[in-house]
Structures are given as C-alpha cells and as structure tokens.
Amino acid sequence: MKKASKGSGGKSSASKSRTASYPQRPKPAPRKKKSTAKAASRQSPTRRTSKGKRKSQRSSGMLTPIVNWGGAIALWCLLLGGLFLGYFAYTLPDISGIGVIEKRPSMVLQTADGIRYSTYGDLYGDMLPIEDIPENIKQAVLATEDSHFYDHFGLNPVSLVRAAWRNYEAGRVVQGGSTITQQLAKNLFLTPERTLGRKIRETLLAFWLEAEYSKDEILALYLNRVYFGSGTYGIDAATRKYFSKPAPEMTMAEAAMLAGLLKAPSYYAPTRNLERAQDRASVVLNRMVVEDYLTPEEAEKIRSNPAVLVNASQDFRNVRYFADWVVSEVQAYIGRTTKDLVITTTLDLEMQADAERAIEARLKAEGTAMDVSQGAFVAMSPTGAVKAMIGGRTYSESVYNRATVARRQPGSVFKTVVYLAGFENGLAPDDIFNDSPVNIDGWQPNNYTNKYNGAMTLREAFARSINTVAVKVTEQVGRDKVAGMAKNLGLTGNFPLHPSISLGTYEVSLLEMTAAHAVIANGGTTVLPYGVLQIREKDGPVLYQRQTSGQGKIITAATINKMQDVMSATIQWGTGKAANPGFAAAGKTGTTQDYRDAWFIGFTPDLVAGVWFGNDDGSATKRVNGSNLPAITWKDFITHSETSHAVAFNQLEEKKSTDSIWDRIVNAFSNRNSASQSSGGAPVSDDLKIPEKKDSFDYLEKQRQMP
C-alpha cells in the first residue's frame, strides 16, 4: 500500500487566511445568580424528568467495564492461542529430509521359477514423476480421497464439518475429513496416533507443504509414498506386488482396486479377500462417475471385468508359515544386513495348495466331531528341500508354527528310529520276537489294543505298531544306540535313556521328524531341511547360492532296504493302510496317550511328507490316531502331488527265502541264540521261546490271510 505524501496531512495558507478574516463573536453577558429557594424549586422537576437519561448514562457506565474485560479476555485468548500454535510449530518434526525415505530393509520371497509370494519389511517401487503416473490412478484417488484437492489450501473445512457430523450420527469414526495434503503430512512426518496435538501438527505441516510445493508435486509425493497393504508403499510397488507389472501399465480396473485399498489397506487387501477388494473397487468407480471422470456406461464395463491378482486362483492363505521359517534362517546364511533382498526358495506353490486343502478338508469334516482343532504338515524332497509347510489351520488366527516350533511326543512314529538302530545292529525284518507282556523295573507298557499276539516277525511288529516288541528291540540293541540313532538322524533335544524312549515319549518337531524319514527315502544320507536356494541384493550381487548337498552317509544301504521293507508293509496291510496311494510308498503311524497327538510320516521315491493333528493345549481328542486323520490326509496330498507313481523302491538285490514261515521261526531262533552265545552279544529276551506248532496256529493263519 502506498504511503500518503507528507503535504497532504497539513493545512494550506489559504485556509489560515480565511480563518483569520472571520469576525470575532462577542462574549455573552454573565447571568445573575438566582436565590437558593427558587433554584431548588426549579431543579426538582428537572431531575424528575431527566431520570431516564441518567439511568441510560448509568447503564452505559456499567457496560464499559464489561467491554474492557471482554477485550482483555480476547487479547489473552489471542496471546495464548498464538503461544499454543507456536509451541506446536516449534515441536514439528524435521522437514528438511522430505525426499529421504526411511524404511526397513525388504525381503521378497519367490519360487524357483520367479513367482513372488511373500514380502517382509517396507517394499518401495520406483519413484515416479507426476507425468509418468497414469491418469486413471490419479483420477481414482482424487475421486475417493479428495475431490477438491486442486481447490483448497491444504485444509477442507466443508469436508471436516461433514465428517464430524457423520461421525457424530454414527457414534464412532466412520469418515475422515483429511485432505490428500494432510494425509501426506501424516505419512511423511507423523505417527498414526489419534490425538489433538497430532491433528494440529498435521494441519500446520499441510499448510507448509501447500506453500512449498505445487499441487502436482504434492499428488506425486502422495502416490509414491502412500501405503497399499502387504508391506508395499507407492503405486509402483503396489502394481508389481498385486499385478506383476510396473505402474504405467495398470488398467482402469486395477487403478480402481488400488485406490480402494487406501481406506483400509489390510481389510481390503486382495491377497486376503479378492471379492471384497473388487466390491470396494466398484465403489471407487461409482465415485468416479459422480466426479465426471467416467460415464456410467464406462464404469459398468470396467465393473464387469474386475481386476484379479496374478495366480489369484490359488489362495495361499498359510504360505506365511513357510515364509516366516525361511526369513528366520536368512541371518544364518549371510549375517545381518540393511540391504533389500530377493530370496529364491524351495517352495512349490501347487504342493502348498494341495497341503492346505488336505489339512482343511479333514479339520472341516472331522474337527468338531473328534475334538481336534489344529493340524500341521511338511513336505520335502528326499534331500531335504521343503516343498510345502502348514504350521496351523489359519495363519491370520495364529502365527504359531506347529511344524517347526511346536515340540510334541511322536508316539509310535519314533519306532522308525528304534528299528533303524536294530537293523544297523544285525536284526532283520524276518527275525521273530514274542509279543508278550514286558516289565522293566515296574514299567509295564501295553499294546494299543491291550492284547498280545505271541511270536511274530519284526515286519509284522512294525506294521502293526506293537509296543512290546519295540521295547524288546530297544533293550536288546541298547537304549544308547537308539538315542544315538536319533541324534544321527537330526533329532534335537534330550533323550534320557529311560525304557520308554522306544515308544516316543520325548518331544520332537514335525520338521525334524519328517527330515529323519527323508534319510530312509534317500538311501541313508544325512538330511538338513532347507528352504533357501539363493539370496541376492535387489538389483545387486548374489550373497548366497546353495550348492549340491555334500552330507555324508550315515546308514548303510542294507539297513535302508530293511527299513523300507517294514515301512512298506505298514502302508500295504498295517496300521497305515488308509494312506495307501496305490503305488510305491512307505510310512509309519503314531499316536500318543489319550489321543493327544496323531502322526503319519511317509515317503515315496520322490517325496517325503509328515502330518500331525492335535490341540494346542495338549487336551485329548476323540480317538484321533495315526491310522485315521493323518493317514487319510497324507494320502490325499500324495496322490495329488506325487507324479512318478513308481511301482517299487530301488533296493539292493537280496536272495529271497524259500523256507516256510515255520522253518523261518525255528531258524531265526536257533541262529540268533548261537550268534549271541558265540559273540558274547546281548542275550535273547527270556520271553522269546520257540512256540509249539499248536500254539502258533493263530499266528500262521494271520500271515496267510495278510495281503
């Protein structure tokens, strides 16, 4: 504003002269003083008639202090308000590093053929300038988040009032009134807490952003930084995550889905519920029609062909159990790092889907009736490459991994370890043991059926999961040999040399137990289960590359052949016959006391899989045992995932016995007694006696009837 010239404020000489030429007015003559009585008589009526005037004067006199106090209060309010805003302005976060992204290192997990299925940390894509951001996503976001973005100054009072009224009517927060600028301020500088102080800082930062940047720059910053769920920030990361393409290639349907995520990224995430995400995208399209970005016909055409995820037909709800396990192993491979990583893994998505379906099918069909609430599953190659992993029924309800972390009693599945120790120490499938009561220092184990069957081969004892024979094998070869075999197979933990070691009373994990059976499947070589094939920096060098396994042989081929023999019998006609897939397979059932744990672990020439069912609190189920739910689940999975369908295992050629069963019983007894006496080895069990033919009729009849 121009200031007034100095001359304009003074009087002119002409005006002075005019004032000086006026004649002087004569002073009036002084009035005579009246008497006191007359004055009094005349003053009284005058006071009475001027009463209202004096009252008005008194009223205005009373208002003067009020006005003065009001002004003072207003002044103090302005002063305090200024101090209040000054405090929040002073405590604003540092805004000098607006172009610097502070984020957690990201890890992207993918299959061997490059399909990405899980991310950890903060995943950002390319930072796109406004001209490279597609119009469809800009319009979709503006229509739903801030339709007056190009008209306001960072704050939209109308939206705030409307949101406040709707929230008041609903009795809860159902609508926000924040502009895109306010959201950007919050995303860049503030925490998500809902407090008055945070809202004031957000508003001040929004004003600052509007003053420092153009509208296009603010919109570009917002779209490159906003959270789209699943650990992804910015539209480029989101389109690559959900649609496997860069942002400039997104379609209108995909843009509508991404814009719909902004309201609640986790709730509307298409990876969690694709139909819900598509419904939300439809709402976005409606808003775009209202804002004249689309015609109703265009919106309807897009709505009829909604966006879908890459490989969305396969719902890998529980893949995070495997992913969590892999991520926990990364530091052991490369140490600590702050780099973004791409991890290539052993996971087979089709097998993972088969495992999820098989577990859920059994729990859905039998869970309530049989009082069983949880299941776990592991599948791996015979060399230990984990192909599928289920750590529980639903990851979203429980992240506790029952396949890798939980340790449960394996029950009769542990008999695999017992028999391996026995076969390594000279026993054979055709050796005869007596199924009869056992008493070791007062410990008297029973069979599952509480019945005893007399003399039988180790093949039958294993296939029928006879407890007494497993105990006798352990006592004959030595408990220390059984514990040593467990450790050689990779089972961790403490294995006290108690007689009950033979019945699987010590806790193991499903992953470890499945890997132990993989040793039998691969011919006797050590197995260390693994899920990582390669680790590399994003757009950088390879940090780790898995080499061909160099593990050594720990079990002889002869022992492996014997073990595959008895385990095949388990599936063909023993306790695991419900798992029989119709091609070469071997396995073992396991059930713990009171049906608290039920297991089945088995293998084909190409694949090893383990199943567990039970309850997290260790409560008893209603007769869930290894022969029913686990065996059925294993068969369901293996018939879908095993592709070779080999007719037999590759075994060393052995001379087949032509003796009758009775001759084998007598010869086995005679040979073992003579061997024991000549070598000073472990004595034959006292209760193992050559049965009379008449006492063995039932046994021989059962052998003839077995398929």
XYZ file of C-alpha atoms in Angstrom:
707
model
C 0.000 0.000 0.000
C 1.319 3.352 -0.989
C 2.019 5.684 1.814
C 0.340 9.232 1.781
C 2.513 12.143 0.743
C 3.791 14.344 3.508
C 1.980 17.535 2.256
C -1.457 16.074 2.290
C -1.628 15.984 6.046
C -1.129 19.829 6.816
C -3.392 22.885 6.433
C -2.899 25.349 3.477
C -2.108 29.085 3.855
C -5.416 29.951 2.202
C -7.359 28.179 4.861
C -5.398 30.028 7.510
C -6.189 33.358 5.976
C -9.857 32.503 5.687
C -9.984 31.578 9.326
C -8.220 34.748 10.376
C -10.638 37.091 8.480
C -13.765 35.871 10.319
C -15.180 38.494 12.799
C -14.847 37.676 16.492
C -18.080 36.641 18.244
C -18.818 38.858 21.329
C -18.814 37.093 24.688
C -22.277 36.736 26.301
C -23.086 38.822 29.407
C -22.880 36.911 32.709
C -26.163 35.656 34.182
C -27.435 36.838 37.527
C -27.343 34.344 40.376
C -30.804 33.196 41.493
C -31.886 32.626 45.059
C -31.349 29.204 46.601
C -35.063 28.587 47.155
C -36.017 29.301 43.583
C -33.175 27.232 42.297
C -34.266 24.349 44.412
C -37.862 24.637 43.281
C -36.810 24.563 39.658
C -34.238 21.790 39.954
C -36.581 19.182 41.364
C -38.829 18.858 38.319
C -35.793 18.880 36.097
C -34.273 15.886 37.980
C -37.517 14.010 37.811
C -37.847 14.460 34.052
C -34.173 13.520 33.414
C -34.329 10.238 35.423
C -34.387 8.061 32.289
C -31.473 9.932 30.839
C -29.415 9.434 33.989
C -30.388 5.694 34.001
C -29.113 5.387 30.449
C -25.894 7.024 31.478
C -25.517 4.626 34.411
C -26.153 1.612 32.067
C -23.507 2.703 29.644
C -21.225 3.182 32.572
C -21.871 -0.390 33.693
C -21.126 -1.799 30.187
C -17.802 -0.082 29.991
C -16.035 -2.494 32.421
C -17.615 -5.488 30.662
C -16.360 -4.305 27.300
C -12.978 -3.645 28.796
C -12.843 -7.109 30.400
C -14.073 -8.755 27.174
C -11.357 -7.063 25.209
C -8.787 -8.142 27.734
C -10.002 -11.734 27.624
C -9.984 -11.708 23.829
C -6.476 -10.339 23.879
C -5.345 -13.039 26.289
C -7.038 -15.706 24.158
C -5.204 -14.466 21.100
C -1.971 -14.413 23.032
C -2.451 -17.905 24.463
C -3.624 -19.211 21.096
C -0.526 -17.801 19.499
C 1.656 -19.408 22.153
C -0.271 -22.681 21.712
C 0.252 -22.727 17.957
C 3.798 -21.541 18.418
C 4.512 -24.495 20.689
C 3.223 -26.985 18.111
C 5.069 -25.176 15.343
C 8.256 -25.358 17.427
C 7.776 -29.101 18.094
C 7.140 -30.026 14.459
C 9.403 -32.827 13.196
C 12.386 -32.072 10.987
C 11.034 -31.459 7.498
C 14.336 -30.947 5.730
C 14.580 -34.594 4.645
C 11.290 -34.860 2.800
C 12.984 -36.549 -0.147
C 14.671 -39.219 2.007
C 12.812 -42.494 2.574
C 13.457 -44.139 5.931
C 12.327 -47.750 5.737
C 13.007 -51.223 6.992
C 15.012 -53.433 4.617
C 12.689 -55.501 2.475
C 12.803 -59.203 1.708
C 10.935 -60.569 -1.285
C 10.406 -64.336 -1.338
C 9.904 -66.103 -4.638
C 9.733 -69.631 -6.012
C 12.471 -71.163 -8.128
C 10.572 -70.105 -11.265
C 10.315 -66.493 -10.127
C 6.780 -66.254 -8.722
C 6.759 -63.838 -5.782
C 4.526 -64.914 -2.933
C 5.572 -63.044 0.212
C 7.275 -59.812 1.262
C 8.747 -58.582 4.537
C 9.821 -55.099 5.544
C 8.924 -51.978 3.569
C 8.666 -52.554 -0.147
C 9.002 -49.484 -2.383
C 8.935 -49.361 -6.160
C 10.314 -46.691 -8.464
C 9.688 -43.048 -7.535
C 7.620 -41.788 -10.454
C 7.322 -38.138 -11.538
C 3.790 -36.862 -11.977
C 3.942 -37.146 -15.775
C 4.710 -40.891 -15.529
C 1.842 -41.626 -13.166
C -1.187 -42.890 -15.122
C -4.215 -40.623 -15.251
C -6.503 -43.488 -14.195
C -4.910 -43.879 -10.758
C -4.736 -40.104 -10.230
C -8.425 -39.733 -11.053
C -9.457 -42.740 -8.954
C -7.567 -41.449 -5.914
C -8.835 -37.891 -6.277
C -12.435 -39.093 -6.649
C -12.327 -41.146 -3.448
C -9.823 -39.341 -1.233
C -10.033 -35.621 -2.045
C -12.282 -34.436 -4.875
C -11.496 -30.753 -4.115
C -7.734 -31.271 -3.981
C -6.952 -28.609 -6.600
C -9.254 -26.051 -4.936
C -8.286 -25.986 -1.255
C -5.204 -24.681 0.572
C -4.377 -27.904 2.412
C -7.454 -27.959 4.618
C -11.050 -28.502 3.527
C -13.396 -27.053 6.185
C -16.513 -28.380 4.434
C -15.158 -31.928 4.476
C -14.159 -31.603 8.115
C -17.629 -30.438 9.162
C -19.324 -33.132 7.084
C -17.088 -35.852 8.522
C -17.618 -34.596 12.074
C -21.399 -34.672 11.625
C -21.429 -38.171 10.155
C -19.156 -39.458 12.891
C -21.454 -37.872 15.481
C -24.506 -39.539 13.929
C -22.775 -42.922 13.813
C -21.360 -42.646 17.314
C -17.937 -43.667 16.022
C -15.371 -42.680 13.407
C -16.833 -43.688 10.042
C -15.393 -40.949 7.844
C -12.262 -38.857 7.807
C -12.047 -35.296 6.656
C -8.324 -35.168 5.910
C -7.199 -33.850 2.557
C -4.524 -35.550 0.482
C -2.090 -32.893 1.719
C -2.920 -33.707 5.341
C -2.561 -37.438 4.667
C 0.823 -36.820 3.070
C 1.921 -34.770 6.078
C 0.893 -37.587 8.392
C 2.558 -40.269 6.255
C 5.809 -38.361 5.912
C 6.328 -36.929 9.360
C 3.874 -38.147 11.982
C 2.736 -41.245 13.827
C -0.767 -42.714 13.344
C -1.887 -41.808 16.879
C -5.258 -40.045 17.152
C -4.701 -37.017 19.383
C -5.488 -33.316 19.171
C -1.796 -32.472 19.148
C -1.128 -34.755 16.207
C -4.045 -33.232 14.285
C -2.754 -29.699 14.889
C 0.741 -30.625 13.715
C -0.782 -32.353 10.682
C -2.648 -29.162 9.762
C 0.421 -26.952 10.191
C 2.501 -29.328 8.062
C -0.215 -29.355 5.414
C -0.047 -25.554 5.214
C 3.731 -25.772 4.895
C 3.512 -28.369 2.102
C 0.998 -26.258 0.208
C 3.313 -23.254 0.491
C 6.443 -25.123 -0.610
C 5.168 -27.467 -3.341
C 2.798 -27.340 -6.274
C -0.377 -29.422 -6.286
C 1.097 -31.835 -8.827
C 4.212 -32.305 -6.709
C 2.111 -32.998 -3.616
C -0.004 -35.552 -5.500
C 3.110 -37.279 -6.862
C 4.666 -37.436 -3.390
C 1.456 -38.887 -2.000
C 1.086 -41.590 -4.659
C 4.746 -42.592 -4.331
C 4.617 -42.872 -0.520
C 1.115 -43.986 0.477
C 0.643 -47.487 1.949
C -1.201 -50.050 -0.201
C -1.036 -53.039 2.160
C 1.146 -56.174 2.248
C 4.208 -54.082 3.102
C 4.022 -52.095 -0.148
C 4.423 -48.314 -0.364
C 3.708 -46.353 -3.531
C 1.812 -47.244 -6.666
C 4.763 -48.830 -8.459
C 5.400 -51.309 -5.636
C 1.663 -51.996 -5.375
C 1.166 -52.767 -9.062
C 4.214 -55.012 -9.068
C 3.028 -56.763 -5.901
C -0.573 -57.363 -6.914
C -0.470 -57.387 -10.718
C 3.194 -58.151 -11.582
C 3.591 -55.082 -13.774
C 5.015 -51.550 -13.448
C 2.638 -48.727 -12.555
C 2.423 -47.115 -16.027
C 0.884 -50.339 -17.367
C -2.013 -50.591 -14.909
C -5.566 -50.791 -16.227
C -8.541 -48.754 -15.046
C -9.895 -51.774 -13.150
C -6.548 -52.197 -11.395
C -6.390 -48.474 -10.611
C -9.856 -48.639 -9.027
C -8.785 -51.579 -6.861
C -5.619 -49.820 -5.699
C -7.488 -46.607 -4.916
C -9.977 -48.646 -2.916
C -7.213 -50.022 -0.694
C -6.391 -46.598 0.736
C -9.415 -46.582 3.042
C -8.268 -49.734 4.894
C -5.282 -51.488 3.260
C -5.352 -54.619 5.420
C -9.121 -55.089 5.361
C -9.495 -54.601 1.606
C -6.249 -56.343 0.627
C -6.947 -58.537 -2.423
C -4.493 -61.102 -1.085
C -6.805 -61.569 1.897
C -10.201 -61.348 0.211
C -10.295 -60.744 -3.537
C -14.081 -60.414 -3.713
C -14.084 -57.752 -1.004
C -11.372 -55.816 -2.855
C -13.407 -55.995 -6.069
C -16.520 -54.724 -4.272
C -14.531 -51.800 -2.925
C -13.228 -51.069 -6.447
C -16.850 -50.877 -7.593
C -17.462 -48.130 -5.013
C -14.467 -46.247 -6.416
C -15.919 -46.487 -9.926
C -19.193 -45.019 -8.656
C -17.307 -42.075 -7.185
C -15.515 -41.538 -10.489
C -18.891 -41.320 -12.220
C -20.067 -38.721 -9.696
C -16.918 -36.667 -10.299
C -17.340 -36.946 -14.111
C -14.162 -38.949 -14.667
C -16.208 -41.825 -16.141
C -19.598 -42.240 -17.736
C -21.986 -44.771 -16.168
C -21.520 -46.989 -19.208
C -17.734 -46.935 -18.912
C -17.906 -47.728 -15.210
C -20.250 -50.654 -15.808
C -17.970 -52.074 -18.489
C -14.976 -51.919 -16.131
C -17.036 -53.369 -13.286
C -17.981 -56.384 -15.415
C -14.295 -57.230 -15.879
C -12.712 -56.566 -12.451
C -9.025 -56.701 -11.652
C -7.592 -60.017 -10.481
C -4.283 -60.946 -8.924
C -1.556 -62.867 -10.646
C -2.152 -66.531 -9.729
C -5.205 -65.396 -7.766
C -6.931 -68.708 -8.499
C -4.574 -70.254 -5.941
C -5.327 -68.993 -2.447
C -2.113 -69.431 -0.458
C -3.574 -68.366 2.869
C -0.997 -70.131 5.012
C 2.162 -69.633 2.962
C 3.434 -67.280 5.672
C 4.308 -70.238 7.927
C 6.941 -71.310 5.413
C 7.954 -67.708 4.715
C 8.448 -66.959 8.419
C 10.655 -70.017 8.762
C 12.774 -69.007 5.754
C 13.191 -65.412 6.938
C 14.306 -66.649 10.364
C 17.113 -68.582 8.634
C 18.439 -65.746 6.442
C 20.814 -64.280 9.026
C 22.468 -67.673 9.443
C 23.328 -67.610 5.728
C 24.539 -64.022 5.210
C 24.663 -62.348 8.628
C 22.962 -59.034 9.418
C 22.238 -56.703 6.513
C 20.382 -53.470 5.772
C 20.057 -54.239 2.062
C 16.846 -55.090 0.255
C 16.923 -58.812 -0.539
C 15.355 -61.191 -3.034
C 15.245 -64.760 -1.708
C 14.652 -67.701 -4.028
C 13.144 -70.612 -2.125
C 12.268 -74.279 -2.473
C 8.516 -73.753 -2.053
C 6.253 -75.432 -4.610
C 3.033 -73.417 -4.776
C 0.980 -76.295 -6.171
C 2.097 -78.629 -3.398
C 1.434 -75.871 -0.877
C -2.116 -75.554 -2.186
C -2.564 -79.342 -2.015
C -1.339 -79.382 1.586
C -3.629 -76.523 2.634
C -6.621 -78.182 1.026
C -5.863 -81.603 2.551
C -5.453 -80.273 6.117
C -8.503 -78.019 5.941
C -10.667 -80.772 4.432
C -10.043 -83.088 7.395
C -10.457 -80.406 10.056
C -13.635 -79.136 8.449
C -15.110 -82.610 8.095
C -13.977 -84.201 11.371
C -12.590 -81.468 13.615
C -15.675 -80.755 15.692
C -16.832 -84.355 15.990
C -13.369 -85.600 17.005
C -12.403 -82.634 19.215
C -9.317 -81.732 17.205
C -8.605 -78.105 16.348
C -5.159 -77.937 14.767
C -3.041 -79.622 12.146
C 0.449 -79.241 10.707
C 2.123 -80.505 7.560
C 5.584 -80.657 5.991
C 6.576 -81.991 2.573
C 10.148 -82.162 1.310
C 12.312 -83.834 -1.261
C 14.368 -86.829 -0.074
C 17.354 -84.463 0.122
C 15.566 -82.003 2.437
C 14.254 -79.254 0.133
C 10.998 -78.195 1.793
C 8.208 -78.028 -0.794
C 5.193 -77.261 1.402
C 4.587 -76.282 5.011
C 1.431 -75.748 7.043
C 2.051 -74.502 10.573
C -1.578 -74.341 11.643
C -5.137 -74.132 10.461
C -5.166 -70.370 9.788
C -2.176 -68.027 9.879
C -4.377 -64.964 10.390
C -5.680 -66.505 13.627
C -2.411 -67.954 14.915
C 1.127 -67.346 13.646
C 2.499 -70.082 15.923
C 4.247 -72.579 13.666
C 3.312 -76.095 14.747
C 5.523 -77.583 12.045
C 8.816 -76.012 13.125
C 8.439 -74.585 16.637
C 5.998 -76.878 18.428
C 7.525 -79.965 20.037
C 5.191 -82.880 20.670
C 5.536 -86.536 21.589
C 5.828 -88.569 18.361
C 4.433 -91.773 19.808
C 4.910 -94.813 17.603
C 6.423 -92.754 14.769
C 9.595 -92.961 16.856
C 9.649 -96.730 16.269
C 11.285 -95.901 12.945
C 14.343 -94.794 14.933
C 14.178 -97.904 17.129
C 14.056 -100.284 14.182
C 16.822 -98.443 12.327
C 19.042 -98.949 15.360
C 18.011 -102.603 15.473
C 18.657 -103.234 11.782
C 22.009 -101.430 11.960
C 22.939 -103.801 14.764
C 22.147 -107.048 13.000
C 18.381 -107.515 13.194
C 16.283 -108.244 10.112
C 12.597 -107.929 9.118
C 12.106 -111.694 9.306
C 13.524 -112.040 12.810
C 10.993 -113.387 15.296
C 10.098 -111.639 18.537
C 7.439 -112.561 21.041
C 4.608 -110.099 21.576
C 4.080 -110.631 25.284
C 3.893 -108.501 28.456
C 7.033 -106.604 29.446
C 8.079 -105.471 32.913
C 11.203 -103.339 33.258
C 11.720 -102.179 36.824
C 7.988 -101.852 37.290
C 7.351 -100.132 33.938
C 4.815 -102.225 32.006
C 3.883 -100.858 28.564
C 0.739 -102.085 26.852
C -0.127 -102.509 23.210
C -2.622 -100.173 21.572
C -5.240 -102.955 21.628
C -4.271 -104.197 25.108
C -3.820 -107.643 23.543
C -0.765 -109.827 22.928
C -0.192 -111.907 19.813
C 2.722 -114.200 20.575
C 5.548 -114.806 18.117
C 5.768 -112.542 15.073
C 8.325 -111.169 12.664
C 9.722 -107.701 13.094
C 7.971 -106.821 9.834
C 4.598 -107.589 11.368
C 5.502 -105.995 14.686
C 6.419 -102.763 12.935
C 3.490 -102.787 10.516
C 1.033 -103.380 13.346
C 2.892 -100.993 15.678
C 3.360 -103.492 18.521
C 4.709 -101.688 21.569
C 6.134 -104.667 23.421
C 8.334 -105.699 20.511
C 9.673 -102.149 20.076
C 10.644 -102.152 23.751
C 12.362 -105.523 23.393
C 14.297 -104.347 20.331
C 15.464 -101.295 22.272
C 16.540 -103.359 25.257
C 18.370 -105.807 23.023
C 20.385 -103.300 20.964
C 20.745 -100.808 23.830
C 18.952 -97.592 24.667
C 22.140 -95.662 23.983
C 22.155 -96.997 20.415
C 18.575 -95.802 19.923
C 19.379 -92.346 21.335
C 22.489 -92.189 19.159
C 20.478 -93.065 16.062
C 18.004 -90.278 16.902
C 20.813 -87.728 17.030
C 22.377 -89.048 13.817
C 19.039 -88.536 12.087
C 18.998 -84.890 13.155
C 16.542 -85.061 16.036
C 17.451 -82.454 18.636
C 16.677 -82.318 22.304
C 17.366 -84.512 25.261
C 16.819 -88.263 25.035
C 17.195 -89.732 28.552
C 17.928 -93.434 28.492
C 14.614 -94.456 30.021
C 12.915 -97.640 28.761
C 10.059 -95.511 27.393
C 12.395 -93.990 24.789
C 11.268 -96.760 22.451
C 7.666 -95.500 22.464
C 8.352 -91.873 21.545
C 7.783 -90.164 24.861
C 10.346 -87.414 24.177
C 9.269 -84.364 22.232
C 10.329 -83.556 18.675
C 9.178 -81.179 15.943
C 7.314 -82.285 12.842
C 10.002 -80.781 10.601
C 12.767 -82.750 12.315
C 10.819 -85.994 12.300
C 9.952 -85.660 8.626
C 13.612 -84.973 7.792
C 14.614 -88.104 9.726
C 12.363 -90.177 7.484
C 13.857 -88.465 4.424
C 17.131 -90.204 5.322
C 15.405 -93.540 4.707
C 13.886 -92.258 1.469
C 17.224 -91.081 0.028
C 19.243 -94.185 0.841
C 20.874 -93.228 4.138
C 22.357 -89.746 3.610
C 22.087 -87.030 6.268
C 19.224 -84.576 5.729
C 19.213 -80.983 6.942
C 15.891 -79.461 5.862
C 16.275 -76.196 3.970
C 14.110 -73.619 2.223
C 16.633 -71.199 0.661
C 18.188 -71.676 -2.767
C 19.623 -68.205 -3.349
C 19.870 -64.821 -1.630
C 20.762 -61.707 -3.598
C 20.525 -57.986 -3.163
C 17.732 -56.280 -5.059
C 19.402 -55.216 -8.323
C 22.677 -56.335 -6.795
C 25.066 -59.259 -6.321
C 24.301 -62.796 -5.165
C 25.079 -63.144 -1.460
C 24.374 -66.865 -1.075
C 23.911 -69.741 -3.507
C 23.078 -73.230 -2.314
C 25.472 -75.864 -3.533
C 24.776 -79.553 -4.058
C 24.429 -81.265 -0.712
C 27.681 -82.762 0.469
C 26.273 -84.569 3.500
C 27.716 -87.955 4.312
C 26.207 -91.411 4.503
C 25.013 -92.283 7.991
C 23.050 -95.520 7.415
C 24.051 -98.498 5.303
C 22.136 -99.495 2.188
C 21.290 -102.875 3.734
C 19.645 -101.194 6.701
C 17.725 -98.840 4.403
C 16.387 -101.797 2.419
C 15.195 -103.463 5.612
C 13.553 -100.272 6.801
C 11.774 -99.656 3.505
C 10.563 -103.255 3.652
C 8.809 -102.939 7.009
C 7.539 -99.422 6.314
C 6.015 -100.550 3.025
C 4.189 -103.283 4.919
C 2.731 -100.619 7.215
C 1.006 -98.956 4.269
C 0.111 -102.152 2.417
C -1.620 -104.002 5.240
C -0.627 -102.476 8.581
C -1.789 -99.528 10.651
C -1.182 -97.130 7.762
C -3.282 -98.842 5.106
C -5.589 -95.807 4.954
C -2.608 -93.955 3.465
C -2.044 -96.458 0.639
C -1.936 -94.411 -2.593
C -1.791 -97.418 -4.898
C 1.879 -97.031 -5.803
C 5.223 -97.435 -4.024
C 5.010 -95.807 -0.604
C 6.220 -96.431 2.937
C 5.296 -94.853 6.236
C 4.573 -95.041 9.939
C 1.646 -94.068 12.136
C 1.959 -92.547 15.587
C -0.490 -91.932 18.425
C 0.245 -90.672 21.928
C -1.504 -91.339 25.219
C -5.172 -90.330 25.399
C -5.072 -89.482 21.674
C -3.353 -86.163 22.351
C -1.171 -86.362 19.240
C -1.727 -88.189 15.968
C 1.001 -88.538 13.325
C 1.674 -90.056 9.960
C 5.002 -89.718 8.190
C 5.653 -91.449 4.916
C 7.501 -91.239 1.639
C 7.584 -92.275 -1.991
C 10.781 -92.485 -4.065
C 10.472 -88.741 -4.793
C 8.664 -87.099 -1.883
C 8.545 -87.207 1.933
C 5.618 -85.814 3.929
C 4.651 -85.612 7.588
C 1.254 -84.865 9.135
C 0.272 -84.004 12.714
C -3.139 -83.402 14.315
C -3.885 -82.346 17.887
C -4.799 -79.457 20.173
C -2.512 -76.638 21.281
C -3.351 -77.135 24.948
C -2.490 -80.837 24.807
C -6.048 -81.904 25.543
C -7.275 -85.305 24.430
C -9.095 -85.748 21.148
C -11.893 -88.203 20.472
C -9.834 -91.132 19.209
C -7.842 -89.268 16.573
C -4.933 -91.596 15.823
C -2.292 -92.009 13.171
C -4.405 -94.502 11.258
C -7.292 -92.140 10.545
C -6.998 -88.366 10.018
C -3.207 -88.166 9.463
C -3.090 -91.205 7.171
C -6.067 -90.011 5.131
C -4.581 -86.513 4.840
C -1.238 -87.918 3.738
C -2.874 -89.998 1.015
C -4.950 -87.028 -0.138
C -1.818 -84.932 -0.536
C 0.465 -87.560 -2.026
C -1.981 -88.686 -4.715
C -2.190 -85.086 -5.966
C 1.469 -84.106 -5.605
C 3.475 -87.253 -6.373
C 3.916 -87.529 -10.124
C 6.232 -90.502 -10.694
C 3.914 -93.176 -9.198
C 6.782 -95.671 -9.085
C 5.750 -99.284 -8.588
C 8.607 -100.094 -6.183
C 11.568 -98.640 -4.323
C 15.034 -99.169 -5.725
C 16.544 -101.769 -3.416
C 19.650 -103.874 -3.411
C 19.050 -107.351 -4.760
C 18.676 -109.861 -1.961
C 18.223 -113.608 -2.015
C 14.618 -114.367 -1.192
C 13.980 -117.051 1.403
C 12.155 -120.161 0.187
C 11.651 -121.554 3.685
C 8.187 -121.876 5.143
C 7.128 -119.489 7.865
C 7.531 -122.234 10.462
C 11.068 -123.009 9.280
C 11.927 -119.294 9.435
C 10.697 -119.108 13.038
C 12.850 -122.053 14.130
C 15.902 -120.998 12.093
C 15.755 -117.416 13.304
C 15.609 -118.548 16.915
C 18.469 -121.034 16.506
C 20.692 -118.632 14.541
C 20.231 -115.748 16.972
C 20.901 -117.921 20.036
C 24.063 -119.373 18.548
C 25.269 -115.942 17.401
C 24.643 -114.480 20.825
C 26.450 -117.279 22.642
C 29.470 -117.262 20.314
C 29.996 -113.486 20.271
C 29.035 -112.615 23.803
C 26.448 -110.192 22.447
C 23.176 -109.135 24.007
C 21.160 -112.134 25.230
C 17.905 -113.048 23.581
C 14.846 -111.972 25.560
C 13.820 -114.543 28.150
C 10.247 -114.495 26.943
C 11.250 -115.331 23.340
C 10.727 -119.079 23.164
C 10.100 -121.370 20.208
C 6.330 -121.731 20.196
C 4.762 -125.116 19.777
C 3.049 -125.570 16.408
C -0.337 -125.833 18.082
C 0.295 -122.507 19.899
C 1.273 -120.809 16.662
C -1.798 -121.721 14.633
C -3.366 -118.266 15.042
C -0.152 -116.549 14.045
C 0.330 -118.670 10.917
C -3.286 -118.156 9.909
C -2.898 -114.385 10.165
C 0.220 -114.493 7.996
C -1.604 -116.439 5.295
C -4.525 -114.007 5.297
C -2.414 -110.840 5.078
C -2.257 -109.340 1.580
